[in-house]
Short mmCIF file of C-alpha atoms and ligand atoms in Angstrom, two decimals:
data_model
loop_
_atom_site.label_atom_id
_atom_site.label_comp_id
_atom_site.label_asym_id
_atom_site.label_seq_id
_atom_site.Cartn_x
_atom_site.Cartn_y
_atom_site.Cartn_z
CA UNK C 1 41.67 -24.56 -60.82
CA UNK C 2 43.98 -23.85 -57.18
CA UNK C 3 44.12 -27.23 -55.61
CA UNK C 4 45.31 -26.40 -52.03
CA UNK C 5 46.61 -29.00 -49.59
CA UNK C 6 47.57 -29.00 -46.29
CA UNK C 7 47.57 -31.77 -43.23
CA UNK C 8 43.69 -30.87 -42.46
CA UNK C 9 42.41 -29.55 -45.46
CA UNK C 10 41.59 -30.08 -49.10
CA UNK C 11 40.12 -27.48 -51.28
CA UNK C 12 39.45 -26.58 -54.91
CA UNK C 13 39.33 -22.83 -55.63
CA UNK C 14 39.43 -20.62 -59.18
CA UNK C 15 42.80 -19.02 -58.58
CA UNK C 16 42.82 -15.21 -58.88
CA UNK C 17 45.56 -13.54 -60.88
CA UNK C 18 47.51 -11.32 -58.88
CA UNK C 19 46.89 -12.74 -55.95
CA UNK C 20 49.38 -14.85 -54.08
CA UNK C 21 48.97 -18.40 -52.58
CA UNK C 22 48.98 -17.35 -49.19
CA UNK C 23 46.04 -14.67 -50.35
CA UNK C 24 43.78 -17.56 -51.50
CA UNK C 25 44.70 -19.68 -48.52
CA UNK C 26 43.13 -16.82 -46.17
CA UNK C 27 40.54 -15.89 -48.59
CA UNK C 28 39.24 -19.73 -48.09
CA UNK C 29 39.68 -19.76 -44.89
CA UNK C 30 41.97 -22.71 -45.14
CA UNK C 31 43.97 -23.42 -42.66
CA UNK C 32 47.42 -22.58 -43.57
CA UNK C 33 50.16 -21.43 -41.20
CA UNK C 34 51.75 -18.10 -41.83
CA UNK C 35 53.37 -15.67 -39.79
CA UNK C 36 55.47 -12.71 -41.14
CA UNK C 37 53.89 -12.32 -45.04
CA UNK C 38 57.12 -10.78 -45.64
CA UNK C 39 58.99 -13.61 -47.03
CA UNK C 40 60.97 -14.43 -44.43
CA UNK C 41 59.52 -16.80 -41.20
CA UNK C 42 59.32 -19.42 -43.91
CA UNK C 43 55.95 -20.77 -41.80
CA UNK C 44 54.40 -20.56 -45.09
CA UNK C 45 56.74 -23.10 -47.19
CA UNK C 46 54.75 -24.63 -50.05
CA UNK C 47 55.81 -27.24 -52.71
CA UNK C 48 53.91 -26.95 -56.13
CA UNK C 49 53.10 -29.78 -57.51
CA UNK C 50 51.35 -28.67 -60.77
CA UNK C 51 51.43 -24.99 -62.31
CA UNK C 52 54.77 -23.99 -61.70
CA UNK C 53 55.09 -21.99 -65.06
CA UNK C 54 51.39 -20.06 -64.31
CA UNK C 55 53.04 -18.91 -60.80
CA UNK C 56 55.67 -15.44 -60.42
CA UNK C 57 59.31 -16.57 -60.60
CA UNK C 58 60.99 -16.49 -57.00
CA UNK C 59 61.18 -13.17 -55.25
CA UNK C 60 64.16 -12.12 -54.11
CA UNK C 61 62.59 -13.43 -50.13
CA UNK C 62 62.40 -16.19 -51.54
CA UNK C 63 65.68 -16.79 -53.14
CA UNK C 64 67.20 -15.75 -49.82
CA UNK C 65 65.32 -17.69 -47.35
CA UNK C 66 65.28 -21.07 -49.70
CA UNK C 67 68.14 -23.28 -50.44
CA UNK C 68 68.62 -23.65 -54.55
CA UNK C 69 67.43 -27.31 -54.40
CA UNK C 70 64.37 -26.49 -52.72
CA UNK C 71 63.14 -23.70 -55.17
CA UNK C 72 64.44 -26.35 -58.18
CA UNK C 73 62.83 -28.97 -56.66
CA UNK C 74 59.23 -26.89 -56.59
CA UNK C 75 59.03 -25.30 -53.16
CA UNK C 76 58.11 -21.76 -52.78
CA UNK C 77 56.89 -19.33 -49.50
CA UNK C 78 53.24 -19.01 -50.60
CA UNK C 79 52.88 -15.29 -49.26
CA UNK C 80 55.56 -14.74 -52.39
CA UNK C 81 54.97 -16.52 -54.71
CA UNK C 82 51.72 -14.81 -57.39
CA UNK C 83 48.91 -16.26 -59.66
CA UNK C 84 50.19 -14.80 -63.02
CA UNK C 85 47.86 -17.12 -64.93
CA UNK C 86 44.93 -19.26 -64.63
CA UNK C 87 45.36 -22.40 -65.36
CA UNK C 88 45.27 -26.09 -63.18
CA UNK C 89 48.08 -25.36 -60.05
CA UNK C 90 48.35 -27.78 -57.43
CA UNK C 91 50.04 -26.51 -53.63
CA UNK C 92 50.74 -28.45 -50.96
CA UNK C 93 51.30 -26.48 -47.69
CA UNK C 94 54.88 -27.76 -46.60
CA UNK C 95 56.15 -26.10 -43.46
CA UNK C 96 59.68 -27.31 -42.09
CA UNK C 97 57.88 -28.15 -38.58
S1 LIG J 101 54.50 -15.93 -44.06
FE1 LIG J 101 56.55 -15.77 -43.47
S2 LIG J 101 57.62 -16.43 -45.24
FE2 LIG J 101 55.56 -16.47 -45.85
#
């Protein structure tokens, strides 16, 4: 199960390997900001609360455009960051503004 949050929205998806966060966001049609898809606006900040280990390790975007802490601490861009297995993952849409 995808459990994706964000300030509106609630919804309970099967993830799809291969697919990113961001991918299931649209493919919902929930409400998520986004802007460049290329790992770099940072619009699409995420923090994972559950699933961590069934998600792709940070891209190299993401290790560029996140501070060490935050990636540590769970928070990934969700147009990087992959379904690699199913499993229960948990993602809370977490923009900086
Ligand atoms: S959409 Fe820009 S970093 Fe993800």
């Amino acid at each position: 199960m995808l459990e994706l949050k964000t300030r509106k929205t609630q919804k309970t998806i099967e993830p799809v390997t291969g697919l990113t966060i961001l991918d299931h966001a649209l493919k919902e049609d929930v409400d998520w900001g986004f802007s460049c898809t290329r790992g770099t606006c940072a619009r699409c900040r995420c923090f994972v609360a559950s699933g961590r280990e069934l998600l792709s390790l940070p891209s190299e975007e993401e290790e560029d455009r996140l501070e060490p802490e935050e990636l540590e601490q769970g928070y990934r861009l969700a147009c990087q960051c992959v379904v690699m297995q199913s499993g229960p993952i948990s993602v809370t849409h977490k923009p900086y503004f």
